[in-house]
PDB file of C-alpha atoms in Angstrom:
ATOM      1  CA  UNK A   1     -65.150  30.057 109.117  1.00  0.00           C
ATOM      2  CA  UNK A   2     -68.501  28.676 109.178  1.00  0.00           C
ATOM      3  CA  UNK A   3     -70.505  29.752 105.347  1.00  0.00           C
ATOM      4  CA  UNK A   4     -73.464  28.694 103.389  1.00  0.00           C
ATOM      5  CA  UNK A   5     -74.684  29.846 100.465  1.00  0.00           C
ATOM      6  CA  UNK A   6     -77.545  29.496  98.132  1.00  0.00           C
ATOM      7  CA  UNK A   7     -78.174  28.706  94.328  1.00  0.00           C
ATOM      8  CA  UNK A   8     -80.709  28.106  91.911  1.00  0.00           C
ATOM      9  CA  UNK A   9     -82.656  29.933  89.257  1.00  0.00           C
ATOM     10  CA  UNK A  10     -84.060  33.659  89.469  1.00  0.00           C
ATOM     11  CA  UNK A  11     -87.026  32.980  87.657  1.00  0.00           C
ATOM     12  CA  UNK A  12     -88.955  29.979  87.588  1.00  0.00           C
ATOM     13  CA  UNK A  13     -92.880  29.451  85.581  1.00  0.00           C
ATOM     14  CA  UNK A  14     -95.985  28.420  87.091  1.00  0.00           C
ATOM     15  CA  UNK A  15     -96.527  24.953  88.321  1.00  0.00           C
ATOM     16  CA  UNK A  16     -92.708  24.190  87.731  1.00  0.00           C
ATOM     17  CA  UNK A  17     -90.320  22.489  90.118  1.00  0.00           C
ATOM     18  CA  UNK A  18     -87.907  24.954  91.853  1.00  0.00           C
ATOM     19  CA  UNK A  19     -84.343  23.194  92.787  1.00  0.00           C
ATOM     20  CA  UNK A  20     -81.740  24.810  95.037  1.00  0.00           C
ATOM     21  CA  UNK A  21     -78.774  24.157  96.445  1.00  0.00           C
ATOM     22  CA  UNK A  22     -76.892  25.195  99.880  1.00  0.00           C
ATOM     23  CA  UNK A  23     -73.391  24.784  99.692  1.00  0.00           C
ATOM     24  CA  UNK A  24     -71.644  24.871 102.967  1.00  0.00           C
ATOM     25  CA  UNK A  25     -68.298  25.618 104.324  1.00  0.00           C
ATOM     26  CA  UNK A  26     -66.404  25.551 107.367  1.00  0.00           C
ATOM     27  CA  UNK A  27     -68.075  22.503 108.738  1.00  0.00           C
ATOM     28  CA  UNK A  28     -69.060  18.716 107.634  1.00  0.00           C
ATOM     29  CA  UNK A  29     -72.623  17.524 106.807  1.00  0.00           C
ATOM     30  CA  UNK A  30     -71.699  14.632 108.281  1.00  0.00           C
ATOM     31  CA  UNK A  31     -70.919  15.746 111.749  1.00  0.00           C
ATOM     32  CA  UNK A  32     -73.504  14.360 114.158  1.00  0.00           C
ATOM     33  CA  UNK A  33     -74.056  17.673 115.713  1.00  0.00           C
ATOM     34  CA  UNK A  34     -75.286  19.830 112.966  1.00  0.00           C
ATOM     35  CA  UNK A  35     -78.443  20.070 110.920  1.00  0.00           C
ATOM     36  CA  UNK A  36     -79.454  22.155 108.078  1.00  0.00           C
ATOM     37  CA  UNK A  37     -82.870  23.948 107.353  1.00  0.00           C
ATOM     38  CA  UNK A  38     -84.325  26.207 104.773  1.00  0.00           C
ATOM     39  CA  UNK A  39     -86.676  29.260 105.586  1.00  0.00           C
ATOM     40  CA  UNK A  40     -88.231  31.495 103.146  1.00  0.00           C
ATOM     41  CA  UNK A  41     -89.201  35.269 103.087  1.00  0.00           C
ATOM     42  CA  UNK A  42     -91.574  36.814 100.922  1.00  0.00           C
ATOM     43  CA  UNK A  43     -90.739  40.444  99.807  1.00  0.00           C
ATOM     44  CA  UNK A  44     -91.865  42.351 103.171  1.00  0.00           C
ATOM     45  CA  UNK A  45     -92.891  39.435 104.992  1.00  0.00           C
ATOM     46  CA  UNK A  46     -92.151  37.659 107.830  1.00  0.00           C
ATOM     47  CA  UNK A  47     -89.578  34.244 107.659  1.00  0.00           C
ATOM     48  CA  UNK A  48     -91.593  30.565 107.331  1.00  0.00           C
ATOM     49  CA  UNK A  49     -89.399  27.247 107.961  1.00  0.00           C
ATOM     50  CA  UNK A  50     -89.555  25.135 105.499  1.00  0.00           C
ATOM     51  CA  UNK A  51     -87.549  21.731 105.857  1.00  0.00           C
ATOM     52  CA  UNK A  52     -84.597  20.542 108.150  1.00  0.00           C
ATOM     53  CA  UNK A  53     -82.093  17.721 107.471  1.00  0.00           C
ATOM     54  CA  UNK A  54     -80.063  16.202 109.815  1.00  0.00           C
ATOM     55  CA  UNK A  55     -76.605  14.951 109.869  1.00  0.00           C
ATOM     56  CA  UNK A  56     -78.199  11.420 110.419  1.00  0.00           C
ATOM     57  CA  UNK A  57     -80.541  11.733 107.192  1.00  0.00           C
ATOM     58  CA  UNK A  58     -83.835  12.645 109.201  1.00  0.00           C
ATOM     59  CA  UNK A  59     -85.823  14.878 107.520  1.00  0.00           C
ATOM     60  CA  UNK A  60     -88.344  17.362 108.692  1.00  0.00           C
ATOM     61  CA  UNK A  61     -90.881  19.532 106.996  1.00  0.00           C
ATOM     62  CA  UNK A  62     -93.457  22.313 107.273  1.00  0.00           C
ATOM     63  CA  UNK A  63     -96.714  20.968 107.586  1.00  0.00           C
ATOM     64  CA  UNK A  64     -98.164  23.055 105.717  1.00  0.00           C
ATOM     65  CA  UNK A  65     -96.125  22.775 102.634  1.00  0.00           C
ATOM     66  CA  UNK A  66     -94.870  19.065 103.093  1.00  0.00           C
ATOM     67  CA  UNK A  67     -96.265  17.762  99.891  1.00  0.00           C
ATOM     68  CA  UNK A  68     -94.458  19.648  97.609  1.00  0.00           C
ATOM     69  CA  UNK A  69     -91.388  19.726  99.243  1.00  0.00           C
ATOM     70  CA  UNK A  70     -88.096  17.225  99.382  1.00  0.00           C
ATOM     71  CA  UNK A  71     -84.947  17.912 100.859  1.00  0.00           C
ATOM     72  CA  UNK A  72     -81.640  15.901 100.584  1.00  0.00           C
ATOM     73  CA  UNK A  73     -78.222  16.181 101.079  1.00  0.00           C
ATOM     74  CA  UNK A  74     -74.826  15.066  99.516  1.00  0.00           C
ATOM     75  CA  UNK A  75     -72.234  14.730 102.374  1.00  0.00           C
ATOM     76  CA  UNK A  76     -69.355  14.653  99.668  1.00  0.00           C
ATOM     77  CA  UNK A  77     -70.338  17.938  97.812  1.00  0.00           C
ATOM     78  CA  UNK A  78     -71.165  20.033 101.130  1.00  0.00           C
ATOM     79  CA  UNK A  79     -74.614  20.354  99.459  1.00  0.00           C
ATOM     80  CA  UNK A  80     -78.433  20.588 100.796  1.00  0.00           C
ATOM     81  CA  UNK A  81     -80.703  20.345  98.365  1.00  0.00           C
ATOM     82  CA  UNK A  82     -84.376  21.987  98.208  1.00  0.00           C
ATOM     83  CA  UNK A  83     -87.562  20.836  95.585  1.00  0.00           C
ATOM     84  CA  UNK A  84     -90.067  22.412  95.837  1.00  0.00           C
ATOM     85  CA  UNK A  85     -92.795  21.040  93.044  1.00  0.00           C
ATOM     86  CA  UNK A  86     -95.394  22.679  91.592  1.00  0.00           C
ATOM     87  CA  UNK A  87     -94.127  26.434  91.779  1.00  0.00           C
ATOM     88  CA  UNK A  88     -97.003  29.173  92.706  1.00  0.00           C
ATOM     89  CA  UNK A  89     -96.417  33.164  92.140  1.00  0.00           C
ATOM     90  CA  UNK A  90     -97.103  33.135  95.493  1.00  0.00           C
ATOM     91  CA  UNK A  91     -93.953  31.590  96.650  1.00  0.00           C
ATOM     92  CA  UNK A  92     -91.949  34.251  95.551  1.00  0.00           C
ATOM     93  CA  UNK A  93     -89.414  34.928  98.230  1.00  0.00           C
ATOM     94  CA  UNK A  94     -85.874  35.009  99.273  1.00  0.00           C
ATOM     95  CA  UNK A  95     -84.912  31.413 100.229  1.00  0.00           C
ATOM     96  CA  UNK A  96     -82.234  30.575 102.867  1.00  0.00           C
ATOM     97  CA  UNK A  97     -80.737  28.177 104.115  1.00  0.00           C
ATOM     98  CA  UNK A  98     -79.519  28.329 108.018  1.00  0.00           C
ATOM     99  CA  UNK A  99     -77.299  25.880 109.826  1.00  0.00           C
ATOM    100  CA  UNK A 100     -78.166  24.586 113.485  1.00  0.00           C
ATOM    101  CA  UNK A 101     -76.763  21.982 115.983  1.00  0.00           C
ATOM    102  CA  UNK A 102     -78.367  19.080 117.462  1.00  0.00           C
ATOM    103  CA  UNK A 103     -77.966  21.152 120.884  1.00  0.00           C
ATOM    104  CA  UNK A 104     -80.507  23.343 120.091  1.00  0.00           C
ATOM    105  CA  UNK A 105     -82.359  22.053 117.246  1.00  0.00           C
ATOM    106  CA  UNK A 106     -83.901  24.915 114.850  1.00  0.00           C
ATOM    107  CA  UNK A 107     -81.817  27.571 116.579  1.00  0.00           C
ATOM    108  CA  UNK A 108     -80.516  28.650 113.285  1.00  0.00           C
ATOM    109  CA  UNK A 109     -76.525  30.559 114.141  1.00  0.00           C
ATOM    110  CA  UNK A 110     -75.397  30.936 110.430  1.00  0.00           C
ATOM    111  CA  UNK A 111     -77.500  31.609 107.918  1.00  0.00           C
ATOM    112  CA  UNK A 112     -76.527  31.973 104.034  1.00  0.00           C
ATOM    113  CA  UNK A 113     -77.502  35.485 102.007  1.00  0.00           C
ATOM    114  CA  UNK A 114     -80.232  34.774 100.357  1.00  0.00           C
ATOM    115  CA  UNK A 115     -81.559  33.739  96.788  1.00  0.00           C
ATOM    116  CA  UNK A 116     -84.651  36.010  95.649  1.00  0.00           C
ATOM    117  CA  UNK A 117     -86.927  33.486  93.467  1.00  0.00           C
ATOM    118  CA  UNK A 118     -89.450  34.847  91.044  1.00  0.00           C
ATOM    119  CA  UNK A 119     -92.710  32.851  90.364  1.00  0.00           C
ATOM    120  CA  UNK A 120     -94.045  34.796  87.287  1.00  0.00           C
ATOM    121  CA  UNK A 121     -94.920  33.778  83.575  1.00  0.00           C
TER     122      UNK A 121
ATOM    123  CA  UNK B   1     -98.980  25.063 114.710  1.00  0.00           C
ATOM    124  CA  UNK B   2     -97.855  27.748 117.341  1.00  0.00           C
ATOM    125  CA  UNK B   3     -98.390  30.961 115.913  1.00  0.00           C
ATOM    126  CA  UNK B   4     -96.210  33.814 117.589  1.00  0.00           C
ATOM    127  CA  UNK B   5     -98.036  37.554 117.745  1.00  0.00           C
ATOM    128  CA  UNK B   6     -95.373  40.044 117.874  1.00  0.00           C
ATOM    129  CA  UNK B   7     -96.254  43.705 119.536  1.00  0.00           C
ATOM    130  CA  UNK B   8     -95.998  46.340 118.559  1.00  0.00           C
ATOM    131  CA  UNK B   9     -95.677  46.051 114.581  1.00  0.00           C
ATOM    132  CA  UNK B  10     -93.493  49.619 114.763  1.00  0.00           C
ATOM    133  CA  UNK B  11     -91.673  50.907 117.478  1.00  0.00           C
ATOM    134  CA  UNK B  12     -90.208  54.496 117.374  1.00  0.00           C
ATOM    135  CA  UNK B  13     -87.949  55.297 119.486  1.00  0.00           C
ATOM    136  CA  UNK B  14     -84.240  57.158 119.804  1.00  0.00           C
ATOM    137  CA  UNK B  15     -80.646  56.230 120.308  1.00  0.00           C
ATOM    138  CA  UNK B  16     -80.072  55.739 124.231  1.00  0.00           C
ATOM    139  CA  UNK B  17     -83.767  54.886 124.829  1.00  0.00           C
ATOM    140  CA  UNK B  18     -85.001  51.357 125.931  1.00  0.00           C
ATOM    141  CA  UNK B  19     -86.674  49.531 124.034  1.00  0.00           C
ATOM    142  CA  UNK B  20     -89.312  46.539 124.541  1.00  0.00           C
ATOM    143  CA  UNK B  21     -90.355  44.058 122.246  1.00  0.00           C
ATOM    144  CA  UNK B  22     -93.094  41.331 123.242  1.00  0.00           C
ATOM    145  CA  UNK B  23     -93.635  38.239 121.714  1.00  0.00           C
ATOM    146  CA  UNK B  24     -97.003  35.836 122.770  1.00  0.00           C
ATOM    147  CA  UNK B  25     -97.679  32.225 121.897  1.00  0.00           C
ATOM    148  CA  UNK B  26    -101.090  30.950 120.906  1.00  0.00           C
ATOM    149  CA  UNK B  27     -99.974  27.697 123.063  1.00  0.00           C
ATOM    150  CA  UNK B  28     -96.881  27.071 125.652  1.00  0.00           C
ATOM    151  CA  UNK B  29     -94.304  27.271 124.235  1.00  0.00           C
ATOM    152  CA  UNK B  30     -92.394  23.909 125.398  1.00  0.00           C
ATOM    153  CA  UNK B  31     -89.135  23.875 127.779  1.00  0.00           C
ATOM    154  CA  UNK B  32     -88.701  27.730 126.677  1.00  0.00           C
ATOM    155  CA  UNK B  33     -87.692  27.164 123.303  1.00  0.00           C
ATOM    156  CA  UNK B  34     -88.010  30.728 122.411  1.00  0.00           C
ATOM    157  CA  UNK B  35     -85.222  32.559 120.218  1.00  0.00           C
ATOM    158  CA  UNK B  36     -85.384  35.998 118.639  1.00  0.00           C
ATOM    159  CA  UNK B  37     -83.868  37.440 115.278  1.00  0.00           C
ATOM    160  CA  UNK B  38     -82.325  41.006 114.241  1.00  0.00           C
ATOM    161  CA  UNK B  39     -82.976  41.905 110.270  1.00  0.00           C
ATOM    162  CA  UNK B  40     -81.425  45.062 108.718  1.00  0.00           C
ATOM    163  CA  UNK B  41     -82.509  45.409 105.074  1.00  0.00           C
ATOM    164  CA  UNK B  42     -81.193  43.375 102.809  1.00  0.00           C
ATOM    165  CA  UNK B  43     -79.219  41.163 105.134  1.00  0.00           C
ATOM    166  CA  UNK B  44     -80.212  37.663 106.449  1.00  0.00           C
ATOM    167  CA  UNK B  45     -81.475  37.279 110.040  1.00  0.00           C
ATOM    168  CA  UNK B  46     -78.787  37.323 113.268  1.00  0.00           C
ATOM    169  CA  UNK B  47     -79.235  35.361 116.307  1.00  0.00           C
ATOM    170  CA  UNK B  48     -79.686  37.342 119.231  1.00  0.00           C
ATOM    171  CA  UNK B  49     -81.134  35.078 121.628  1.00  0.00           C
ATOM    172  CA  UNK B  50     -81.719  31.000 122.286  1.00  0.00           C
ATOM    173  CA  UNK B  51     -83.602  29.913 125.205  1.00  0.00           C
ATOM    174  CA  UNK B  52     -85.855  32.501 125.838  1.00  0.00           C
ATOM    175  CA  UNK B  53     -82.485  34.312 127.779  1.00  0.00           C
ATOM    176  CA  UNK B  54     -79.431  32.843 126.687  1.00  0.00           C
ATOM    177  CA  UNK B  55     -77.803  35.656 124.507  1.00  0.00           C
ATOM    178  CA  UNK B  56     -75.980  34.131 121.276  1.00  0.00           C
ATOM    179  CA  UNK B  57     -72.211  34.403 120.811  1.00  0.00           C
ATOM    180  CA  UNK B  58     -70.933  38.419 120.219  1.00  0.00           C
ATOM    181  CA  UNK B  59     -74.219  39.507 120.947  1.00  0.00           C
ATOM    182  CA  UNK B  60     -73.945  42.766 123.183  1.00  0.00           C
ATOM    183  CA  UNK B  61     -74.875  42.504 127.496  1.00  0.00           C
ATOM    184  CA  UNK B  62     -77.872  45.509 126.099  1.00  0.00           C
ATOM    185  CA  UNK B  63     -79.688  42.534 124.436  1.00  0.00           C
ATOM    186  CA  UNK B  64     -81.531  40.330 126.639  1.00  0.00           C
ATOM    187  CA  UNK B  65     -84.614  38.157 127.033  1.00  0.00           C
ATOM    188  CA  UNK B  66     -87.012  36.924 129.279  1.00  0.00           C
ATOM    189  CA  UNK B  67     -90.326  34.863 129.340  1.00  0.00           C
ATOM    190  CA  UNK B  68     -92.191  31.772 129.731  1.00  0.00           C
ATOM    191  CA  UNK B  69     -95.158  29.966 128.825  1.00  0.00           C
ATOM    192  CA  UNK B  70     -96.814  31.869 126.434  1.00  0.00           C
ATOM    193  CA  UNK B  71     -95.333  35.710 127.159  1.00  0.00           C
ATOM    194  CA  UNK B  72     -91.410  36.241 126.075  1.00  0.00           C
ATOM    195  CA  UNK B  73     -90.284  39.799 125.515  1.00  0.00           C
ATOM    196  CA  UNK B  74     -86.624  40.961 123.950  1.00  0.00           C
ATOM    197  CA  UNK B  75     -85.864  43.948 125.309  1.00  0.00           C
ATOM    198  CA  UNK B  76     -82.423  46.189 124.325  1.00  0.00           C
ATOM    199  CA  UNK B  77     -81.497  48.602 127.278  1.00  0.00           C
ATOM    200  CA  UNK B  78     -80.106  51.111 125.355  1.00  0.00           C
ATOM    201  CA  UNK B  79     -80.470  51.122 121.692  1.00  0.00           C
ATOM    202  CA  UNK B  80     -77.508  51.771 119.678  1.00  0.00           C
ATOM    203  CA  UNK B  81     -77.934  53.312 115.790  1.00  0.00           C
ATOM    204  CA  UNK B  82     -76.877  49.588 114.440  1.00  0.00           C
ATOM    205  CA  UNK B  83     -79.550  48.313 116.319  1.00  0.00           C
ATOM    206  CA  UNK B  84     -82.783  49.659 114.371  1.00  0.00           C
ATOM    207  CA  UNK B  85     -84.043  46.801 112.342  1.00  0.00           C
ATOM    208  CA  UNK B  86     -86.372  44.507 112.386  1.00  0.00           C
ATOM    209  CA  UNK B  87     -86.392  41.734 115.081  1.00  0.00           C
ATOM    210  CA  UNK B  88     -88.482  38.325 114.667  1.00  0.00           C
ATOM    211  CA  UNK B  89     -89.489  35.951 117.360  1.00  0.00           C
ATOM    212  CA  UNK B  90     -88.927  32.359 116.782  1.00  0.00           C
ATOM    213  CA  UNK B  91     -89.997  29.057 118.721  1.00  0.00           C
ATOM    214  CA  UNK B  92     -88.388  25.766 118.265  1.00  0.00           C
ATOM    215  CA  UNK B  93     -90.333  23.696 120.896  1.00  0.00           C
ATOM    216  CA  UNK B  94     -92.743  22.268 118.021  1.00  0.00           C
ATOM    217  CA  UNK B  95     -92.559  22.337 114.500  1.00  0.00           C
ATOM    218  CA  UNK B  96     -90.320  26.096 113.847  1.00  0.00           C
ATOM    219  CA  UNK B  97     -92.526  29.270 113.132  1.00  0.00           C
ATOM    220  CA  UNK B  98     -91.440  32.645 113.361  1.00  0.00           C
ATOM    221  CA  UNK B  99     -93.525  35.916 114.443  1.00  0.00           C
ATOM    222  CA  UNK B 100     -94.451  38.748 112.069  1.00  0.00           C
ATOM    223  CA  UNK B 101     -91.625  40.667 113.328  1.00  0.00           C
ATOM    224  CA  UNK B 102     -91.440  44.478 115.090  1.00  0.00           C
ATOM    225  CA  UNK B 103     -89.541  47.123 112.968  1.00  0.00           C
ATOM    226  CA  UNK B 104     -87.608  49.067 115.588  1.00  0.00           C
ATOM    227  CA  UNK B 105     -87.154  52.766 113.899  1.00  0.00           C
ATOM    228  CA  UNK B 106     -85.541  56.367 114.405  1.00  0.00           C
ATOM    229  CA  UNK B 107     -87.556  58.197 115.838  1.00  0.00           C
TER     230      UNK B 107
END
């Protein structure tokens, strides 16, 4: 049974560094066929990709938001990990992260629940 | 960036009735790679559809999807009560964006 699931803080300040994790279950981050993103969702907004990792250690990110942003992975904890640097209330959103395989890249077929993160003072 | 315009933002419509959801590209969308999303509030988005037409695993024959280019629609045949939520377009072809979504409600 194929799971991921989010963690990190509720709350983070202003122009802090947000860290979260994606712990994942049911299948290896080392198996050449599977990748791992993370997409966000403002409250009552639409979804925005983020970043992708692959099980070869290629990275991808949003060009938009590439300069604050570094993922990573640790094959032996079944872990993704997100930064995201400099922390803006408007980046408040539900993060997720989504599983895909190198079949079709980005089609995201398991998704964790969620992790609202509040950007506020 | 490919941004994806979703019409309409609300469609109301009742159990049993068809529904069609369009989805339009500001550029071709490359080799079709056009999926689409369900939502129901508070939940994280489903996979319907990969491909433009290539219905995801357990997803129900009433789902399907069509399109090319820059047009791609989702359209449900006969919508069941589990099926009004929110449904997002998403293309893969370039760098991954995702449409504003349609809310599909009770009329």
């Amino acid at each position: 049974q194929v799971t991921l699931k989010e963690s990190g803080p509720v709350l983070v300040k202003p122009t802090e560094t947000l860290t979260l994790t994606c712990t994942v279950s049911g299948f290896s981050l080392s198996n050449a066929r599977m990748g791992v993103s993370w997409i966000r969702q403002p409250p009552g907004k639409a979804l925005e990709w983020l970043a992708h990792i692959f099980s070869n250690d290629e990275k991808s990110y949003s060009t938009s938001l590439k300069s604050r942003l570094t993922i990573s992975k640790d094959t032996s904890k079944s872990q993704v990990v997100l930064t995201m640097t400099n922390m803006d209330p408007v980046d408040t959103a539900t993060y997720y992260c989504a599983r895909d395989k190198v079949v079709t890249p980005y089609v995201f077929d398991y998704w964790g629940q969620g992790t609202l993160v509040t950007v506020s003072s | 960036e490919i941004v994806l315009t979703q019409s309409p933002g609300t469609l109301s419509l009742s159990p049993g009735e068809r529904a069609t959801l369009s989805c339009r590209a500001s550029q071709s969308v490359s080799s079709s790679y056009l999926a689409w999303y369900q939502q129901k509030p508070g939940q994280a988005p489903r996979l319907l559809i990969y491909g433009a037409s290539s219905r995801a695993t357990g997803i129900p024959d009433r789902f399907s999807g069509s399109g090319s280019g820059t047009d791609f629609t989702l359209t449900i045949s006969r919508l069941e009560p589990e099926d009004f939520a929110v449904y997002y377009c998403q293309q893969y072809g370039s760098s991954p964006t995702f449409g504003q979504g349609t809310k599909v409600e009770i009329k």
